Coordinates of C-alpha atoms and ligand atoms in Angstrom, one line a residue:
M1 CA 60.9 89.1 142.0
K2 CA 60.4 87.5 144.9
P3 CA 62.1 89.1 148.6
K4 CA 65.4 88.2 149.1
I5 CA 66.2 85.8 152.5
M6 CA 70.0 86.0 153.7
V7 CA 70.1 82.2 155.8
S8 CA 73.8 81.2 157.6
P9 CA 75.1 78.1 156.2
S10 CA 74.2 76.7 159.5
V11 CA 70.8 77.1 160.1
R12 CA 70.4 75.4 157.3
D13 CA 73.1 72.4 157.8
D14 CA 71.2 71.8 161.5
N15 CA 67.4 71.9 159.5
P16 CA 67.8 70.1 155.4
G17 CA 65.5 71.1 153.3
L18 CA 62.9 72.9 156.0
L19 CA 63.9 76.0 155.3
E20 CA 63.2 75.8 151.5
E21 CA 60.5 74.0 152.0
R22 CA 58.4 76.2 154.2
L23 CA 59.8 80.2 152.5
S24 CA 60.4 79.0 149.0
D25 CA 56.8 80.0 147.9
I26 CA 57.3 83.6 149.2
A27 CA 60.9 84.1 148.9
E28 CA 64.4 83.1 147.2
L29 CA 66.9 81.8 149.9
V30 CA 70.7 82.8 150.2
F31 CA 72.5 80.4 151.8
N32 CA 75.8 82.1 152.9
T33 CA 77.1 85.1 155.3
F34 CA 80.1 87.6 156.7
R35 CA 81.8 88.1 159.6
G36 CA 81.7 92.0 159.5
S37 CA 81.0 94.9 157.8
E38 CA 84.2 94.3 155.0
D39 CA 83.5 91.1 153.6
I40 CA 79.5 90.9 153.6
P41 CA 79.0 89.2 149.9
S42 CA 77.4 90.9 147.2
E43 CA 74.8 88.5 146.6
I44 CA 73.1 88.9 150.5
K45 CA 73.8 93.3 150.5
D46 CA 70.2 93.3 148.9
S47 CA 68.4 90.6 151.8
E48 CA 65.0 91.5 153.0
A49 CA 65.5 89.8 155.8
M50 CA 67.9 87.6 157.4
I51 CA 67.7 84.0 159.2
L52 CA 71.2 84.6 161.9
G53 CA 73.4 82.9 163.6
L54 CA 76.1 84.6 165.6
E55 CA 77.6 86.6 163.1
P56 CA 77.7 90.1 164.5
V57 CA 75.4 92.6 163.1
N58 CA 76.1 96.3 164.1
K59 CA 75.3 99.6 162.1
D60 CA 78.4 99.2 159.4
V61 CA 77.0 96.1 158.7
L62 CA 73.3 97.2 158.2
R63 CA 74.5 100.2 155.8
N64 CA 75.2 97.2 153.6
F65 CA 71.9 95.9 153.5
P66 CA 69.2 99.0 152.7
K67 CA 66.1 96.6 152.1
L68 CA 66.3 95.0 155.4
K69 CA 63.0 94.6 157.3
I70 CA 64.2 91.5 159.7
I71 CA 66.5 90.0 161.6
A72 CA 65.3 86.5 162.8
R73 CA 67.9 85.5 165.4
Y74 CA 68.6 81.7 165.7
G75 CA 68.0 81.4 169.2
V76 CA 67.6 83.3 172.3
G77 CA 70.5 86.1 173.2
Y78 CA 71.3 88.3 170.7
D79 CA 74.1 90.0 172.4
N80 CA 75.7 89.8 168.4
V81 CA 72.8 92.1 167.3
D82 CA 73.0 96.4 168.2
V83 CA 68.9 96.2 168.7
S84 CA 68.9 100.3 168.4
A85 CA 70.5 100.2 165.6
C86 CA 68.2 98.0 163.8
T87 CA 65.5 99.9 165.4
K88 CA 66.5 103.7 163.7
R89 CA 66.4 101.3 160.8
G90 CA 62.8 100.2 161.3
I91 CA 64.2 96.7 161.2
Y92 CA 62.8 94.0 163.2
V93 CA 64.9 92.4 165.3
T94 CA 63.1 88.5 166.3
H95 CA 64.6 85.5 168.5
T96 CA 63.5 82.1 169.6
P97 CA 62.0 82.3 173.2
G98 CA 61.3 79.1 175.3
V99 CA 61.5 76.5 172.3
L100 CA 65.0 75.8 173.6
S101 CA 64.9 76.2 177.3
H102 CA 64.3 72.6 178.1
A103 CA 67.8 71.8 176.1
V104 CA 69.7 74.5 177.8
A105 CA 68.7 73.2 181.5
E106 CA 69.4 69.2 180.4
L107 CA 73.3 70.5 179.2
T108 CA 73.8 72.3 182.2
I109 CA 72.8 69.6 184.4
G110 CA 74.6 67.5 182.0
L111 CA 77.4 69.6 183.3
M112 CA 77.2 69.6 186.8
I113 CA 76.9 65.9 187.0
C114 CA 80.2 65.5 184.8
L115 CA 81.9 67.4 187.2
S116 CA 80.8 66.0 190.7
R117 CA 81.0 62.5 189.2
R118 CA 83.9 63.5 187.4
L119 CA 82.7 61.2 184.0
V120 CA 85.9 62.7 181.5
E121 CA 88.1 61.6 184.0
A122 CA 86.4 58.1 184.7
D123 CA 85.5 57.7 181.0
N124 CA 89.7 58.6 180.2
Y125 CA 90.6 56.2 183.7
V126 CA 88.2 52.9 182.6
R127 CA 90.2 53.0 178.6
T128 CA 93.5 53.8 179.7
M129 CA 94.0 52.4 183.4
W130 CA 91.4 50.5 185.1
A131 CA 92.4 46.7 183.7
N132 CA 96.0 48.0 184.6
K133 CA 97.1 45.0 187.2
H134 CA 100.0 47.7 188.2
K135 CA 98.2 50.6 188.6
K136 CA 98.7 53.1 190.8
F137 CA 96.0 56.0 190.0
K138 CA 93.3 56.4 192.2
L139 CA 90.4 58.0 190.6
E140 CA 89.0 60.1 192.9
M141 CA 86.1 60.4 194.7
G142 CA 82.4 62.6 193.3
T143 CA 80.3 64.1 195.3
D144 CA 76.8 63.5 195.6
L145 CA 73.8 66.1 193.5
Y146 CA 71.3 65.3 196.9
G147 CA 71.1 67.9 199.6
K148 CA 73.7 70.7 198.0
T149 CA 72.8 74.1 197.2
L150 CA 72.5 74.8 193.5
G151 CA 72.8 78.9 193.0
I152 CA 71.6 80.8 190.3
I153 CA 71.6 83.7 187.9
G154 CA 68.8 84.8 186.2
L155 CA 65.9 82.6 186.9
G156 CA 64.7 83.6 183.6
R157 CA 63.5 80.9 181.5
I158 CA 66.3 78.4 181.5
G159 CA 66.8 79.3 184.7
Y160 CA 63.2 78.4 185.8
E161 CA 64.1 74.8 184.1
V162 CA 67.5 74.1 186.3
A163 CA 65.7 74.6 189.2
V164 CA 63.3 72.1 188.4
R165 CA 65.7 69.1 187.4
A166 CA 67.6 70.2 190.4
K167 CA 64.7 70.2 192.5
A168 CA 64.1 66.8 191.4
F169 CA 67.8 66.0 192.4
G170 CA 67.0 66.8 195.8
M171 CA 69.2 70.2 195.6
K172 CA 68.2 74.0 197.5
I173 CA 67.7 76.3 195.1
I174 CA 68.7 79.9 195.8
Y175 CA 68.3 82.9 193.2
Y176 CA 69.6 86.1 192.4
D177 CA 68.2 87.6 189.6
I178 CA 67.3 91.7 188.8
E179 CA 63.6 90.8 189.5
R180 CA 62.3 88.8 192.1
K181 CA 60.3 85.5 190.9
S182 CA 57.9 85.1 193.4
E183 CA 56.0 81.9 191.4
A184 CA 59.1 80.1 191.3
E185 CA 59.7 81.1 194.9
K186 CA 56.5 79.3 196.2
T187 CA 56.4 75.9 193.5
L188 CA 59.9 75.6 193.8
E189 CA 60.6 77.0 197.1
A190 CA 63.4 78.7 196.1
R191 CA 65.3 81.9 198.2
Y192 CA 66.0 85.2 196.9
V193 CA 69.4 85.9 197.9
D194 CA 72.4 89.0 197.0
L195 CA 74.9 88.0 194.7
E196 CA 76.9 88.1 197.3
T197 CA 75.1 85.8 199.8
L198 CA 75.1 83.4 196.7
L199 CA 78.4 83.3 195.8
K200 CA 79.2 82.3 199.6
E201 CA 76.3 79.6 200.0
S202 CA 76.5 78.0 196.9
D203 CA 77.8 74.1 196.3
F204 CA 76.6 74.6 192.1
L205 CA 76.9 77.8 191.2
T206 CA 74.8 78.3 187.3
I207 CA 74.9 81.3 184.6
H208 CA 72.2 82.1 183.1
V209 CA 71.9 85.8 182.6
P210 CA 72.2 87.7 179.3
L211 CA 75.2 89.3 177.9
T212 CA 74.4 92.7 178.5
S213 CA 76.4 95.9 179.5
Q214 CA 75.5 95.2 183.6
T215 CA 76.6 91.2 182.5
R216 CA 79.6 91.7 180.8
N217 CA 82.1 90.5 183.5
M218 CA 79.7 90.5 186.4
I219 CA 81.8 87.4 187.7
G220 CA 85.6 88.5 188.2
E221 CA 88.3 88.0 190.8
K222 CA 86.7 89.3 193.7
E223 CA 83.2 87.3 192.7
L224 CA 85.2 84.1 192.8
R225 CA 87.3 84.6 195.8
L226 CA 84.0 84.7 197.8
M227 CA 83.1 81.0 196.6
K228 CA 83.8 77.8 198.4
P229 CA 86.5 75.7 197.6
T230 CA 84.4 73.0 196.7
A231 CA 82.7 74.8 194.5
Y232 CA 81.8 74.3 190.9
I233 CA 80.9 76.5 188.6
I234 CA 78.9 76.2 185.5
N235 CA 78.1 78.9 182.7
T236 CA 75.7 78.1 179.5
S237 CA 75.1 81.6 179.1
R238 CA 77.8 83.5 177.1
G239 CA 81.6 83.4 177.7
A240 CA 82.2 87.3 178.9
V241 CA 80.4 86.7 181.3
I242 CA 83.0 85.7 183.5
D243 CA 86.9 87.0 183.6
E244 CA 87.8 84.3 182.1
E245 CA 90.7 85.5 183.2
A246 CA 90.1 85.5 187.0
L247 CA 88.6 82.0 185.9
C248 CA 91.3 80.6 184.4
R249 CA 93.6 81.9 188.0
A250 CA 90.5 80.4 190.0
L251 CA 90.8 77.1 188.5
K252 CA 94.5 77.1 188.6
E253 CA 95.3 78.4 192.7
C254 CA 91.8 76.4 193.4
W255 CA 89.6 78.6 195.0
I256 CA 86.9 76.7 194.2
A257 CA 86.7 73.3 192.8
G258 CA 85.7 73.4 188.9
A259 CA 84.2 74.5 186.1
G260 CA 81.8 73.2 183.0
L261 CA 81.7 76.2 180.3
D262 CA 79.6 75.8 177.4
V263 CA 80.3 79.8 176.3
F264 CA 83.0 81.5 175.8
V265 CA 84.8 84.7 176.0
S266 CA 86.1 83.5 172.4
E267 CA 84.7 81.0 170.2
P268 CA 85.8 78.2 168.8
L269 CA 87.6 78.3 171.8
P270 CA 91.3 78.4 170.7
F271 CA 94.1 75.6 171.7
N272 CA 96.4 77.9 173.4
S273 CA 93.7 79.1 175.8
P274 CA 94.7 77.7 179.2
L275 CA 91.5 76.3 179.8
I276 CA 92.6 73.3 177.4
N277 CA 94.8 71.6 179.9
M278 CA 93.2 71.9 183.5
R279 CA 91.6 68.4 185.1
N280 CA 89.0 70.6 186.5
V281 CA 87.1 72.0 183.9
V282 CA 84.5 70.3 181.9
L283 CA 84.1 72.0 178.0
A284 CA 81.6 72.0 175.5
P285 CA 81.7 73.4 172.2
H286 CA 78.4 76.3 172.3
I287 CA 76.3 73.2 172.5
G288 CA 73.1 74.2 174.9
T289 CA 70.5 74.0 172.1
Y290 CA 72.0 71.7 169.6
T291 CA 70.0 68.8 169.2
V292 CA 67.7 67.3 166.3
E293 CA 64.3 68.6 168.2
T294 CA 65.8 72.1 169.7
R295 CA 67.8 73.4 166.6
R296 CA 63.9 72.8 165.0
K297 CA 61.9 74.2 166.7
M298 CA 64.2 77.5 166.7
A299 CA 63.6 76.9 162.9
L300 CA 60.5 77.1 162.8
M301 CA 60.1 80.0 165.3
C302 CA 62.4 81.7 162.5
I303 CA 60.3 81.0 159.5
E304 CA 57.1 82.4 161.6
N305 CA 58.7 85.9 162.0
V306 CA 60.2 86.2 158.4
R307 CA 56.9 84.8 156.9
A308 CA 55.0 87.4 159.2
V309 CA 57.2 90.3 158.2
L310 CA 57.6 89.9 154.1
M311 CA 54.0 88.9 154.6
G312 CA 53.0 92.7 155.5
K313 CA 52.2 91.8 159.4
T314 CA 53.9 92.4 162.6
P315 CA 56.5 89.4 163.9
P316 CA 55.2 86.9 166.7
N317 CA 58.5 86.9 168.7
P318 CA 60.4 90.5 168.5
V319 CA 63.2 90.8 171.3
P320 CA 61.6 93.1 174.7
E321 CA 62.9 96.2 173.2
Q322 CA 61.0 96.0 170.3
R323 CA 57.8 94.8 172.0
G324 CA 54.7 96.5 170.7
F325 CA 56.5 98.2 167.7
V326 CA 55.1 98.3 164.2
F327 CA 57.7 99.0 161.7
K328 CA 56.3 100.8 157.9
R329 CA 58.6 100.4 155.4
Ligands
LIG1 P1 65.5 85.4 179.9 O1 65.5 86.3 179.8 O2 64.2 84.1 180.1 O3 66.2 84.8 181.3 C1 67.1 85.6 181.9 C2 66.8 86.3 183.6 O4 67.9 86.9 184.1 C3 65.7 86.8 183.7 O5 64.5 87.0 184.8 C4 66.3 88.4 184.0 O6 65.6 89.4 185.0 C5 68.1 88.0 184.8 N1 68.3 89.1 184.7 C6 68.7 89.9 183.4 N2 70.0 90.9 183.2 C7 70.3 90.7 185.2 C8 71.1 91.4 185.5 N3 72.3 92.4 185.8 N4 71.9 90.3 187.1 C9 70.5 90.0 187.2 N5 69.6 89.1 186.9 C10 69.8 89.6 186.0 O7 66.5 85.0 179.4 P2 66.4 82.4 178.9 O8 65.9 82.5 177.8 O9 66.9 81.7 179.9 O10 68.0 82.8 178.6 C11 69.2 83.4 179.3 C12 70.6 83.0 178.3 O11 70.8 81.7 178.0 C13 70.4 84.1 176.9 O12 70.5 85.7 177.3 C14 71.8 83.5 176.0 O13 72.8 84.5 176.2 C15 72.2 81.9 176.7 N6 72.0 80.8 175.9 C16 73.0 79.8 175.7 C17 72.9 79.2 174.8 C18 73.7 77.9 174.6 O14 73.4 77.3 173.6 N7 74.5 77.7 175.4 C19 71.3 78.7 174.5 C20 69.9 79.6 175.1 C21 70.5 80.8 175.5

């Protein structure tokens, strides 16, 4: 009998036929998923591998998968997986670092331009008002990126790619991170500053840290009040890094000029969220990596990790907490 792999249906939908083509020689694929420990379909409980989207995996979920050897996260962030519970059970957790950085950086720059040039409003203006001779509404003027200061929180793989692109636009780069990045400081002329200075000096502020106990709500009322009233905040990391209630107040009461958001505390963003009706925000439905090329590279990396483990080897892309680990099961 071949080992079973549970694959989140969204991974198959992004990559029609790819998983079957690359894995069915060694495994049986089951395209199904769960939302929590209470609703796990019996057909996936004997899976030895999982290719996982954003479903939450905690120790109660793991108890339902006694044969599981690997969770291959289809993405780089793995805040939805309890890694220490997996380690205790000898389950590898892998992710897809690097291959998606360009796509997320492009979206980040896209959100910045949407905000600075009011593209959503401009599109709506052309469709509904521009040709109207009796129009009274005047589109507000935009602002240049050139010469402005971009503050980056988390100058890791994605933050670095954002900085490269922003530099090409003639922006000045400052950053805050728990680690100094001396190479990036040289190549990008990026200046390291503390968080308070970054908040005060940025014209655009973009967040690229992982969601951890240290980064949850790292941007709250106190931090937002330090920002310039003309500044924009962009978040393509994880929603919970920003205190969303404080952000809504900041946007409503104009402590800052606007926000570009790809990620939210609760996804999909509920229709009753105050963000839905705000004109100074641009919203995207968690599409940082949602391009044909990038989703394929992510799937191929998951396939490589799962193949390795099912063939008795160690996976090439373990999460940092499991680097160098070998589980014998
Ligand atoms: P990375 O590990 O390369 O970079 C993260 C950076 O944050 C590192 O430089 C690290 O030192 C820094 N950091 C960590 N904790 C910090 C803290 N407390 N304070 C300041 N800096 C801190 O990760 P990456 O590949 O660049 O990905 C970053 C995050 O982006 C992921 O964890 C994920 O949550 C998010 N992401 C979102 C999407 C999307 O679709 N919107 C797609 C991919 C990744």
